[in-house]
XYZ file of C-alpha atoms in Angstrom:
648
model
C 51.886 4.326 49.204
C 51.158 8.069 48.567
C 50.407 6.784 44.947
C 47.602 4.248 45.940
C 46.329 6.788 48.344
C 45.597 9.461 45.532
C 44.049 9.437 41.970
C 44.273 12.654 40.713
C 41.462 14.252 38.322
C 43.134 13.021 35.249
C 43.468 9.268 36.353
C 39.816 9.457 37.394
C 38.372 10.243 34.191
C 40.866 7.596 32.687
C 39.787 5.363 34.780
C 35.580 6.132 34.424
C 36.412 6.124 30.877
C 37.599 2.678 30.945
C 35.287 0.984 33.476
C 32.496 2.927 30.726
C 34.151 1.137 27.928
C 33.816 -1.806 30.029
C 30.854 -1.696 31.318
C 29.974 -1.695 27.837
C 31.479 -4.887 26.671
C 34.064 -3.109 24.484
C 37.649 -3.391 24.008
C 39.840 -0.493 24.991
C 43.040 0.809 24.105
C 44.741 3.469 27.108
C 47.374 5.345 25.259
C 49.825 7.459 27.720
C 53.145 8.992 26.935
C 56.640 8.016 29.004
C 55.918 8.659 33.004
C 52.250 8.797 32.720
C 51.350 5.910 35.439
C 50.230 3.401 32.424
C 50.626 0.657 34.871
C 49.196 2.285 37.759
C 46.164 2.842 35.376
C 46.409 -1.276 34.478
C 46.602 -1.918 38.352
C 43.472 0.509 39.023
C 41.738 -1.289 36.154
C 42.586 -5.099 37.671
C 41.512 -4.731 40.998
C 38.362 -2.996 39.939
C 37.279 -5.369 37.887
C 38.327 -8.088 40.115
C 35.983 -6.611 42.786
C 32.728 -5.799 40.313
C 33.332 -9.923 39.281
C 34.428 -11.732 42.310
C 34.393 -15.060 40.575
C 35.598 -14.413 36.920
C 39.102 -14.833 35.718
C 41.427 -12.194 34.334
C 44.628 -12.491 32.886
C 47.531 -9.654 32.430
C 50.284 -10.394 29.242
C 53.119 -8.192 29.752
C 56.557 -8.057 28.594
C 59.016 -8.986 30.883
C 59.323 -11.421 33.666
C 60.493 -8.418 36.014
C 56.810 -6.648 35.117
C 54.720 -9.718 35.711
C 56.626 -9.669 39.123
C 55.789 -6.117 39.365
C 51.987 -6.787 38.981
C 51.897 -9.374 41.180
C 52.745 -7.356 44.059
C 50.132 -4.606 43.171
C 47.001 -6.966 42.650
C 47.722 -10.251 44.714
C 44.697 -12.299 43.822
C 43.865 -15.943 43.231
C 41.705 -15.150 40.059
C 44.580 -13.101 38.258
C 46.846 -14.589 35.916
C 50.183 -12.641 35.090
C 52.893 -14.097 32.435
C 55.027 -13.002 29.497
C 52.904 -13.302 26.430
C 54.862 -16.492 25.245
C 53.731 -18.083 28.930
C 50.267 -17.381 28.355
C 50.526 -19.134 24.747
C 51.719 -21.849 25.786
C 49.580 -22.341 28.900
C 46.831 -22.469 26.325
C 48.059 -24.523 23.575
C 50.496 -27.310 25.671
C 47.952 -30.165 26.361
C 46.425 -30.255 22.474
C 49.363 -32.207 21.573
C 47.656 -33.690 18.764
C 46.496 -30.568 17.275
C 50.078 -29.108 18.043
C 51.952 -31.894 16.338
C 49.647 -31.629 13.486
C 50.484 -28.068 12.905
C 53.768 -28.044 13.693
C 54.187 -30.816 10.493
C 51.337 -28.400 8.544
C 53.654 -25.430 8.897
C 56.655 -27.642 8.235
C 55.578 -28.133 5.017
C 54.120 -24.478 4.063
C 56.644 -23.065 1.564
C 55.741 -19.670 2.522
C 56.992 -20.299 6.025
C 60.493 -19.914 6.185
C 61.313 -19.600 9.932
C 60.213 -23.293 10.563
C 61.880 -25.938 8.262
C 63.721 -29.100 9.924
C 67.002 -29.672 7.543
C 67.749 -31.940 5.265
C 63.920 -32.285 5.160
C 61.899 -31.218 1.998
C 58.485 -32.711 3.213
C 57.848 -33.953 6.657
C 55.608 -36.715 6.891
C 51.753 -36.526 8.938
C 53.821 -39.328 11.229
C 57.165 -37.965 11.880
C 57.110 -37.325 15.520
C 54.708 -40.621 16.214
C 56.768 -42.673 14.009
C 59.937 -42.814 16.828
C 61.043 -45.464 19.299
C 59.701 -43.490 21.844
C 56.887 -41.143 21.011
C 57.776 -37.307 21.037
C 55.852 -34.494 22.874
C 55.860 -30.946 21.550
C 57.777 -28.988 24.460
C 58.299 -25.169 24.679
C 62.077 -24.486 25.624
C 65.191 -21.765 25.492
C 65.970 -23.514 22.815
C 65.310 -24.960 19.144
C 65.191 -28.623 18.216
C 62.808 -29.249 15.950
C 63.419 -32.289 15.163
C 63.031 -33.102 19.182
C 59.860 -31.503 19.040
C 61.561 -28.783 21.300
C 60.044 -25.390 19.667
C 61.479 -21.723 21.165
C 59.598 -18.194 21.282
C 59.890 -17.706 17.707
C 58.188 -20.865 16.292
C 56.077 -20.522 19.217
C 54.458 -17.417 17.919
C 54.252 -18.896 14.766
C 52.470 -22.134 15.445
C 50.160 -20.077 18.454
C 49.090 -18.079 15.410
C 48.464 -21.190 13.002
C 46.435 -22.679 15.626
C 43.960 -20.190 17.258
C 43.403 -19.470 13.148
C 42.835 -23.202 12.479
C 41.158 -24.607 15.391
C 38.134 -22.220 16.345
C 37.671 -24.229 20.032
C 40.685 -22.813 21.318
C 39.209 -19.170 21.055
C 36.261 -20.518 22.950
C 38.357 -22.212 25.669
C 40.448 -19.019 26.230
C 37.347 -17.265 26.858
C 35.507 -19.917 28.865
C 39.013 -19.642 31.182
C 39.242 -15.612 30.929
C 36.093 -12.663 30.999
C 39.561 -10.254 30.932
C 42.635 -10.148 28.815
C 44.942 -7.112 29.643
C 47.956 -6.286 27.455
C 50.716 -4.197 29.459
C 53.227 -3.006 27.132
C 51.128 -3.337 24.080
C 53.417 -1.688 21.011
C 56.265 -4.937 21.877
C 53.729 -7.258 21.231
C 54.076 -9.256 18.149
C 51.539 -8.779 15.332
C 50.152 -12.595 15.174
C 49.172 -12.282 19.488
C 47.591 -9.373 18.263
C 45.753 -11.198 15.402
C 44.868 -13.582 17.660
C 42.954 -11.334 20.133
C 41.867 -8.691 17.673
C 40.891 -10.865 15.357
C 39.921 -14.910 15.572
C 39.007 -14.712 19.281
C 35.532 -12.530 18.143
C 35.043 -15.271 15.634
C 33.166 -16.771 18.363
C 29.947 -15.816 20.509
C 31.772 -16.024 23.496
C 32.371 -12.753 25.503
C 35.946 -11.358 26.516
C 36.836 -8.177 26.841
C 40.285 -6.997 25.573
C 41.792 -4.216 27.156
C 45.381 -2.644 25.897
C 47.587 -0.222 27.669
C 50.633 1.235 26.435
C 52.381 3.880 23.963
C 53.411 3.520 20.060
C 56.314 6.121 20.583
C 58.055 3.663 22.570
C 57.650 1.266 20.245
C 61.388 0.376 19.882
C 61.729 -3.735 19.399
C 61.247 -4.238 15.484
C 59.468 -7.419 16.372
C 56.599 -5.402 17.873
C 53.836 -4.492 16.352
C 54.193 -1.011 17.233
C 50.852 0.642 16.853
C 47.088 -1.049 16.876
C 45.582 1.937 14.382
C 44.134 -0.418 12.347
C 42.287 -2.186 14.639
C 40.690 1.621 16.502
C 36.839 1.733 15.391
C 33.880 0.556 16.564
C 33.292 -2.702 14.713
C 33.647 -6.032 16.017
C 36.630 -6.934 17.928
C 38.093 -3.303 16.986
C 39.559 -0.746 20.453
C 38.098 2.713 21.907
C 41.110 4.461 22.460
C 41.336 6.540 26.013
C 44.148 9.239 26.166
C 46.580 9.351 29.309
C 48.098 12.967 28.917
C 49.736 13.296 32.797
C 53.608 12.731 33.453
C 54.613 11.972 36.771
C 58.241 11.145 36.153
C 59.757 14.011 34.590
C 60.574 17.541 35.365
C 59.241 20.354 33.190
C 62.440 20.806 30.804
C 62.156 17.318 29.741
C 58.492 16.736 29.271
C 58.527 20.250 27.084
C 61.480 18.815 24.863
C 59.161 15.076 25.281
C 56.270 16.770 23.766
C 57.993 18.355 20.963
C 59.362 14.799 19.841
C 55.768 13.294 19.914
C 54.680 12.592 16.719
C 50.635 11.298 17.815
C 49.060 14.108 18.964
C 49.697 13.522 22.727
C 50.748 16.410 24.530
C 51.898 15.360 27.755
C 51.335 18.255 30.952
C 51.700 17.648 34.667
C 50.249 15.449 36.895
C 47.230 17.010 39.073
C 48.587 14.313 41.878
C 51.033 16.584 44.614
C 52.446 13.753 45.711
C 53.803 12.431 42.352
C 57.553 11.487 41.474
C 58.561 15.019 39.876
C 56.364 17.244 42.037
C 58.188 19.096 45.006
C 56.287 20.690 47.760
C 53.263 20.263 45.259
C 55.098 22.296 42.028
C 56.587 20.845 39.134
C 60.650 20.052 39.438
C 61.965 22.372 36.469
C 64.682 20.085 35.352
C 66.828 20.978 33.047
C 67.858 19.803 29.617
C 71.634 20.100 27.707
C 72.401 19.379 23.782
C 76.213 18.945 23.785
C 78.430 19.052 21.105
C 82.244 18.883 19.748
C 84.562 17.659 17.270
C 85.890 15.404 19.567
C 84.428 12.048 19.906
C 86.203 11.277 23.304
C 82.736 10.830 26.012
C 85.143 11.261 28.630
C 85.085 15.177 28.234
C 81.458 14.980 28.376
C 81.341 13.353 31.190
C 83.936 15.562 32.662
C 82.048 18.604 31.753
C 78.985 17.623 33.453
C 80.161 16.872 36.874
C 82.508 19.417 36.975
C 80.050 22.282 35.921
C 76.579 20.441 37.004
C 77.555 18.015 39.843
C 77.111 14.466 38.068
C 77.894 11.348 39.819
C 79.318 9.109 37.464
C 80.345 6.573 39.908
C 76.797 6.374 41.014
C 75.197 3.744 38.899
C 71.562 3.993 40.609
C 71.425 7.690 39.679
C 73.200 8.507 36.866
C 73.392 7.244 33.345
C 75.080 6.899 30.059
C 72.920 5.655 27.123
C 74.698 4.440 24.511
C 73.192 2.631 21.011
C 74.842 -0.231 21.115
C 76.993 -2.684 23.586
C 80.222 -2.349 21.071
C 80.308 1.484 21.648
C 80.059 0.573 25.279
C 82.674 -2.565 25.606
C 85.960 -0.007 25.575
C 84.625 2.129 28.333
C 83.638 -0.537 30.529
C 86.794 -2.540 29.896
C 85.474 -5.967 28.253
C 86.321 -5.034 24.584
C 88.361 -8.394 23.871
C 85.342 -10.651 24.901
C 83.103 -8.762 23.090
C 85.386 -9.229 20.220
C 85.473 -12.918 20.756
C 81.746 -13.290 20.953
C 80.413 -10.604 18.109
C 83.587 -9.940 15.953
C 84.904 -13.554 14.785
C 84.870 -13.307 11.063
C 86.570 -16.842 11.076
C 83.453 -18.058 12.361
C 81.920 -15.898 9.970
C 84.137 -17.383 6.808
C 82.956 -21.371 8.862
C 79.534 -20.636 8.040
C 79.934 -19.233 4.497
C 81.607 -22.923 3.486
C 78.706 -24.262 5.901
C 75.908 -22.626 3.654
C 78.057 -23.069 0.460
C 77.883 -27.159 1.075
C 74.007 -27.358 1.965
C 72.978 -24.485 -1.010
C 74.684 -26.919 -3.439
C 74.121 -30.135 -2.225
C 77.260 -31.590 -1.785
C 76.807 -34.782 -0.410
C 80.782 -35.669 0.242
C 81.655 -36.909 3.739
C 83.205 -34.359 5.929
C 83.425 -36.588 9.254
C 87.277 -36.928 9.518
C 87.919 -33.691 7.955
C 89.622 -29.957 9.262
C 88.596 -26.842 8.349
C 91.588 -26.028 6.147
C 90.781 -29.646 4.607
C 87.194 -29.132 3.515
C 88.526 -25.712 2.442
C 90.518 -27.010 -0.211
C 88.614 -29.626 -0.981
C 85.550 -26.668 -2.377
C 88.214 -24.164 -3.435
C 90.110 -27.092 -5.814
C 89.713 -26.986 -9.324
C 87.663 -23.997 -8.868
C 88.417 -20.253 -10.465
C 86.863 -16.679 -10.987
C 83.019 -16.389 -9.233
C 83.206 -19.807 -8.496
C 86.093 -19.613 -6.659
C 84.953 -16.268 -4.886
C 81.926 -17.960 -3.105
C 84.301 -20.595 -1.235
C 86.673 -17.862 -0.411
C 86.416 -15.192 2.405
C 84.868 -12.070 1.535
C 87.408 -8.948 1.814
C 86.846 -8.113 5.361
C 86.998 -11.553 6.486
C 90.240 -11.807 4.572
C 91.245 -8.761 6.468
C 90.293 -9.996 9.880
C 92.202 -13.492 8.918
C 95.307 -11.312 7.969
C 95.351 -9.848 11.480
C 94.884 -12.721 13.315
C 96.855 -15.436 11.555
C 97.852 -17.640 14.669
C 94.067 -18.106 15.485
C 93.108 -19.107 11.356
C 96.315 -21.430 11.450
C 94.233 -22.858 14.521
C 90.754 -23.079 12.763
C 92.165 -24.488 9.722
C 93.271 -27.547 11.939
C 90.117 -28.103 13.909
C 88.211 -30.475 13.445
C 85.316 -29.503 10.719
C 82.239 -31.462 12.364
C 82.727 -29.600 15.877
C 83.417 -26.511 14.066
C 80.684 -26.316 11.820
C 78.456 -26.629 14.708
C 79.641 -23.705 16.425
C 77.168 -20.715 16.776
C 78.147 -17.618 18.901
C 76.693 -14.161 19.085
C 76.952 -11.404 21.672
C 73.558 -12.630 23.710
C 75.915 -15.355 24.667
C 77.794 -12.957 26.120
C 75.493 -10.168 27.284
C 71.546 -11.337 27.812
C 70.012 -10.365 31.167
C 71.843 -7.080 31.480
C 70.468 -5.258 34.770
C 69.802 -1.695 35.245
C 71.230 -1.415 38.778
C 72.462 -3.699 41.006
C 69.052 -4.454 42.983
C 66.810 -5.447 39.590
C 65.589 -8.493 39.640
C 67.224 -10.895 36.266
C 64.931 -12.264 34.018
C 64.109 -15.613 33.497
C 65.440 -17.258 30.099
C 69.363 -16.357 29.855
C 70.525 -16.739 26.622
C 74.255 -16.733 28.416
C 76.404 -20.008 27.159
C 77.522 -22.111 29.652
C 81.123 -20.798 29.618
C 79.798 -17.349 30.994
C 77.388 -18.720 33.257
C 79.933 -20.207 34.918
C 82.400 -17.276 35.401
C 79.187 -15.792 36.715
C 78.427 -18.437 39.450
C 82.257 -18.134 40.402
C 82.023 -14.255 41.012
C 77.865 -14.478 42.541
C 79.317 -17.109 45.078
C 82.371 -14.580 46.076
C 79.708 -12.046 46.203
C 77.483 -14.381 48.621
C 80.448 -14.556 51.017
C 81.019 -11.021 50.917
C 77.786 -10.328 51.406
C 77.927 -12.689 54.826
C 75.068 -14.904 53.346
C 77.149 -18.177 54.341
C 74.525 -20.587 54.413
C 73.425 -19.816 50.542
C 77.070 -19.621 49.879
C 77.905 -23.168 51.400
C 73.922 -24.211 49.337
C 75.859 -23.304 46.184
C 79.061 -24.507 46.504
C 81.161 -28.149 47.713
C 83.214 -26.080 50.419
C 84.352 -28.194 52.739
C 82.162 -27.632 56.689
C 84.250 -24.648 58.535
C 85.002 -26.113 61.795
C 87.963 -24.009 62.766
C 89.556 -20.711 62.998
C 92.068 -21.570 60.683
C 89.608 -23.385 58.126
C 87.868 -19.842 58.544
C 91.062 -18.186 57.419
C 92.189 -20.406 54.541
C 88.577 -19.744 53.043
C 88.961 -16.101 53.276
C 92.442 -16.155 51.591
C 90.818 -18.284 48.944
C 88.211 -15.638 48.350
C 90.234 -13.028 48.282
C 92.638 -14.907 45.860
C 89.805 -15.110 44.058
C 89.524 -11.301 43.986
C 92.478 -9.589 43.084
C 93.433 -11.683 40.443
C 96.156 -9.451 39.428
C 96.753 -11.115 35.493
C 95.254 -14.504 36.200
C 93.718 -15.686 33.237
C 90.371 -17.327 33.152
C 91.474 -20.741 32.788
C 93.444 -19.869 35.834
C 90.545 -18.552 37.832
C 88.094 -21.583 36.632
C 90.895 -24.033 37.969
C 91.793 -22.260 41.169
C 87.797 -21.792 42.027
C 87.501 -25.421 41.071
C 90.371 -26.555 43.308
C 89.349 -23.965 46.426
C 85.738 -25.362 46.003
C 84.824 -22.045 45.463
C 82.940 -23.160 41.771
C 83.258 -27.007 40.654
C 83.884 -27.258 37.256
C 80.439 -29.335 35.845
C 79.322 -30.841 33.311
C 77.919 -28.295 31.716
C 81.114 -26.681 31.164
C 83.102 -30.072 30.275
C 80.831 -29.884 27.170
C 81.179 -26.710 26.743
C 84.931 -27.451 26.094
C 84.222 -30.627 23.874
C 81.436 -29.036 21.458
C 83.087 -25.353 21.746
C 86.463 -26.020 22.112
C 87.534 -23.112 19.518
C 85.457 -20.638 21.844
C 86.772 -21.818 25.093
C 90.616 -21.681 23.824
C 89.961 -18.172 22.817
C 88.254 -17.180 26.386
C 90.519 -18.861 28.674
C 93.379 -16.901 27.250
C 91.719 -13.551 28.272
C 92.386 -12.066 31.884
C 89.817 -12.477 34.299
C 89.944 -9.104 35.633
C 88.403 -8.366 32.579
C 84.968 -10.228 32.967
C 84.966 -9.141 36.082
C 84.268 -5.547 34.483
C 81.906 -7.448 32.304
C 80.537 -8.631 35.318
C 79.754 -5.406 36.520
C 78.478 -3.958 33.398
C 76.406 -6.569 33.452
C 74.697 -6.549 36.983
C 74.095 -2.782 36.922
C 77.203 -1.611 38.720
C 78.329 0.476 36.288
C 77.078 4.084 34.700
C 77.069 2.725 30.826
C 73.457 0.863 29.481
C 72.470 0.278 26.055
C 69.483 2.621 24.918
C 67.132 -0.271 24.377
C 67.827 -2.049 27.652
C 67.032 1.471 29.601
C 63.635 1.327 28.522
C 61.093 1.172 31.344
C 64.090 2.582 34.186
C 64.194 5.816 35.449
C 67.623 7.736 36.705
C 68.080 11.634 38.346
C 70.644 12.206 35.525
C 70.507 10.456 31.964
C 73.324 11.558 29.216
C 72.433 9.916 25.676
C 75.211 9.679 23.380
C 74.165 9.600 19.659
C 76.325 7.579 17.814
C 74.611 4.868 15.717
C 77.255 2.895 16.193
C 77.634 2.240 12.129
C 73.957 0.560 12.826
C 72.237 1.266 9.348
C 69.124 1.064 10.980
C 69.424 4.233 12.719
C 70.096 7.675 11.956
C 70.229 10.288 14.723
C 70.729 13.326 12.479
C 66.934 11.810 10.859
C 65.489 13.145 14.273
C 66.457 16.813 13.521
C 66.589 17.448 9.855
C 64.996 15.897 6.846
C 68.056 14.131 5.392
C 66.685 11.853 2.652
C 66.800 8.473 5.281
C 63.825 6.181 4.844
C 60.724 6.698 6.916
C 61.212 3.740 8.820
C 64.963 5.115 9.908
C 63.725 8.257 11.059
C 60.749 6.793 12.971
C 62.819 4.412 14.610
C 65.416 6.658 15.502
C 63.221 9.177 17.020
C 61.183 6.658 19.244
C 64.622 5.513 20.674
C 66.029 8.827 21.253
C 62.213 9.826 22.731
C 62.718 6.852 25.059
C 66.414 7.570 26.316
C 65.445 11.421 26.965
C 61.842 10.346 29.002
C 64.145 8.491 30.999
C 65.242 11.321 33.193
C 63.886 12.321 36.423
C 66.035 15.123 37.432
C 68.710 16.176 34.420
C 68.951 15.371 30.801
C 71.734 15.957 28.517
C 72.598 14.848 25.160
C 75.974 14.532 23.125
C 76.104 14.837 19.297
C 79.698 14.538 17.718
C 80.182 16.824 15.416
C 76.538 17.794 14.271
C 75.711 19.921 11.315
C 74.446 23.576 11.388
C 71.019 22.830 10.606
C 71.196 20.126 13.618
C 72.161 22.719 16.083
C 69.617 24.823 14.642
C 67.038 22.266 15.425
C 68.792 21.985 18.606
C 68.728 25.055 19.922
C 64.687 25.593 18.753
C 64.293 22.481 21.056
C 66.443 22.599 23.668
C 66.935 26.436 24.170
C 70.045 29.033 22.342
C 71.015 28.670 26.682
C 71.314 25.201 27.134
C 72.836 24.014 23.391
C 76.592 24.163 23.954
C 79.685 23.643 22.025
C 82.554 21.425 24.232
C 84.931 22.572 21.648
């Protein structure tokens, strides 16, 4: 690769810099704006120090499961270690069960700990998990069950935290196991993995040498910690920081408008490398860079505008772009609005778990077992009046949502209150592992229910037969052997049925798949229909055509992607839409004018939109719906008088 072939002036003294800092025992810190090579850098770094220590250890903690696959490819060496940060915790933590069920029970029964509390369970004996028919091991899973022992990524930070703080050996043994840590990614890491490197591994003698790479402007998950300032100094177990100032992603337009977002004093110029990404014939691509605006919120004008007048590709998923805030502002456009509804707008659920907290907040011991909805209901709202009354009622815009949807409350108030109550559904049951483009790898750890999973194996095994991989399609499925010409054609009609669904439902789809062997209906789904019954009556109803756009949304096949799920993907063309989507949280007028929204607000809606715009490789435009003068203003000192324009 022309990139492994050159390291231009810039990357050099990066990289001396580092292997100095090294050298010198100290922890490091390589900050780099978007498109700088940050990883390249990491991979430079690895296989340098692999070769100055043949027989040491090193281990890399990055984010996703789709960069640890990424690193693995650069560096392939026995004596590297690559996971997700939660991996690596658990690697180092899972055989101390003792310790771990000690803590676990410790934290249990720390008031100040909210986020790990079994219910129904005010103190938690030193015995509770030994004190079973069969003895329970602590186990790391997608899931919670605490009283299982089963702990997720959440309590797994938590009790990771509690334990390198408690139990000084560990510290030791990580460093007896690793001369090299290496954070990719740093700013998404969570503050207590932070702690724990930055803080109680240099309790001990022990040497390891911590090195971080990333950039606090693209510090957009809240649950990161964002910056390390506090930790930059030269005391013990504080960072050096090293400054990574090249681009090699963007063209000129968009690295000048990148630069005037930045907010650290990192000014970002061109790479010195002719043979980088956004370098043609060994000159800078100029780019170019649009601010958009009108009074009419309708993106399809936009979108009209810009391949009309500047030859965008909307139908081209790989190249071109739409970054919206949320998946709600996306769901109409890319035809899956009534299953997003199902999953993230159900205020009867909502109004189930407001009589659910109502019952354990007060106690009420009475027995429920036999019991609907609409039963339990009355039973709370009886005898009641005035404030009282008011908690065991719905709130206004649940009462509005029931008054729309009457048919489907008639149906909750007669279903039975023990399955109901256990009912939890959000839109990551719906929407987790959304891909970029069609060819990214998924990530490991779906949060899809098993509903959706199985519409997905029903349209991934029509796409295996399309694609002519027959043996992995006949792997996945119970089709019957194909012996004959006709057998040949009957499973072609079947996949084509399949298909063009015309206004099959899903229930329809999920029986005919089942009955053409196409997808077997399993037991995974049989309880999905017992425990989430309400759910699955609501779904099956809806036309399968429709997940099939969901479908495609979802495996990169479409234009549209949420602004947080872009992050780390690169397209020729990128159009951000800024709309907050009635997200409090953000507040895209905050990035041009000073309009009284807290710090945190503006900071966090400026390091999104800075992310969406460094996305762009080739063309960058933005759309603002009806901004104010002194955002246009702002605008057009930004962007250029030339390239702000009103859509009218």
């Amino acid at each position: 690769m022309a990139e492994e072939r050159l390291i231009n002036e810039f990357q050099k003294d990066e990289f001396l810099q580092i292997m100095e800092l090294i050298n010198s025992n100290e922890n490091f810190l390589l900050s780099g704006g978007a498109g700088s090579g940050k990883t390249y850098s990491l991979v430079q770094v690895i296989k340098q120090v692999l070769t100055s220590n043949p027989t040491v250890k090193v281990a890399c903690i990055t984010y996703t499961n789709a960069a640890v696959k990424e690193i693995e490819e650069r560096v392939n060496h026995k004596n590297l270690n690559v996971s997700t940060i939660h991996d690596f915790l658990w690697d180092n933590i899972k055989h101390f069960q003792k310790e771990l069920k000690e803590s676990l029970i410790a934290l249990f029964n720390d008031e100040d700990v909210k986020q790990l509390k079994i219910e129904d369970l005010t103190s938690v004996p030193s015995d509770y998990y030994e004190n079973r028919a069969e003895p329970v091991s602590i186990q790391y899973k997608e899931y919670l069950k605490l009283r299982d022992g089963i702990i997720s990524h959440d309590e797994l930070l938590i009790l990771s935290e509690y334990m390198f703080r408690k139990y000084w050996k560990l510290c030791d043994i990580v460093k007896d196991k690793y001369k090299f840590i290496f954070i990719d990614e740093y700013q998404d890491t969570h503050e207590e993995v932070v702690k724990i490197l930055l803080e109680y591994l240099p309790r001990t003698t022990k040497k390891c040498i911590i090195g971080f790479f990333g950039d606090a402007m693209q510090a957009i998950y809240d649950t990161g910690i964002g910056d390390i300032d506090a930790y930059k100094g030269d005391g013990k177990g504080q960072v050096k920081e090293v400054k990574k100032v090249q681009n090699r992603r963007n063209p000129r337009a968009v690295i000048t408008l990148a630069n005037r977002l930045r907010t650290d004093g990192i000014i970002q110029e061109a790479s010195g490398d002719i043979t980088a990404p956004n370098m043609v014939e060994g000159t800078l691509k100029d780019g170019s860079v649009l601010f958009l605006y009108s009074d009419n919120d309708d993106i399809s004008n936009v979108e009209h505008f810009l391949s009309e007048n500047y030859g965008w590709d909307f139908s081209c998923a790989n190249k071109t772009k739409e970054l919206n805030l949320t998946h709600n502002l996306i769901a109409d456009k890319a035809g899956f609005r009534t299953l997003m509804d199902v999953y993230d707008k159900d205020l009867i659920l909502a109004f189930k778990k407001r009589i659910k907290d109502y019952i354990k907040d007060n106690n009420i011991m009475e027995d429920f077992l036999d019991k609907t909805f609409g039963e339990v209901v009355e039973f709370l709202q009886r005898g009641k009046s005035g404030k009282e009354l008011k908690k065991v009622q719905p709130t206004p815009s649940m009462q509005q949502f029931i008054d729309a949807n009457g048919d489907l409350y008639s149906y909750a108030l007669n279903y039975d209150y023990s399955l109901l109550s256990k009912i939890h559904i959000d839109k990551d049951q719906l929407l987790d592992d959304k891909k970029q483009s069609d060819d990214d790898d998924k990530k490991k750890g779906s949060k899809r229910d098993n509903l959706i999973r199985h519409l997905f194996k029903i349209q991934r095994n029509i796409e295996l037969y399309n694609d002519k991989q027959f043996n992995e399609f006949l792997r996945r499925t119970d089709y019957p052997p194909i012996r004959t010409i006709s057998d040949k054609r009957t499973l072609k009609n079947n996949i084509e049925t399949l298909i063009n669904v015309g206004d099959k439902t899903i229930e329809e789809v999920i029986n005919d798949a089942h009955e053409m062997h196409i997808c077997l209906i399993d037991e995974k789904l049989e309880r999905f229909k017992l425990e989430k019954g309400y759910v699955y009556d609501r779904v099956k109803a809806i036309k399968y055509s429709e997940f099939q756009k969901l479908y495609e949304y979802l495996e990169g096949k479409t234009p549209f992607s949420t602004q947080h799920k872009t992050k780390g993907a690169e397209f020729d063309n990128v159009l951000v839409v800024l709309d907050n989507g009635g997200w409090n949280n953000y507040n895209f007028e905050s990035v041009f004018v000073d309009n009284g929204k807290s710090e945190n607000v503006k900071s966090r809606s400026l390091k999104i939109f800075y992310v969406c715009c460094t996305r762009a490789k080739e063309n960058l435009a933005v759309f603002y719906h009806n901004p104010s003068a002194n955002v246009i203003a702002k605008a057009i000192e930004w962007f250029g008088e030339n390239n702000v324009i009103n859509l009218r």
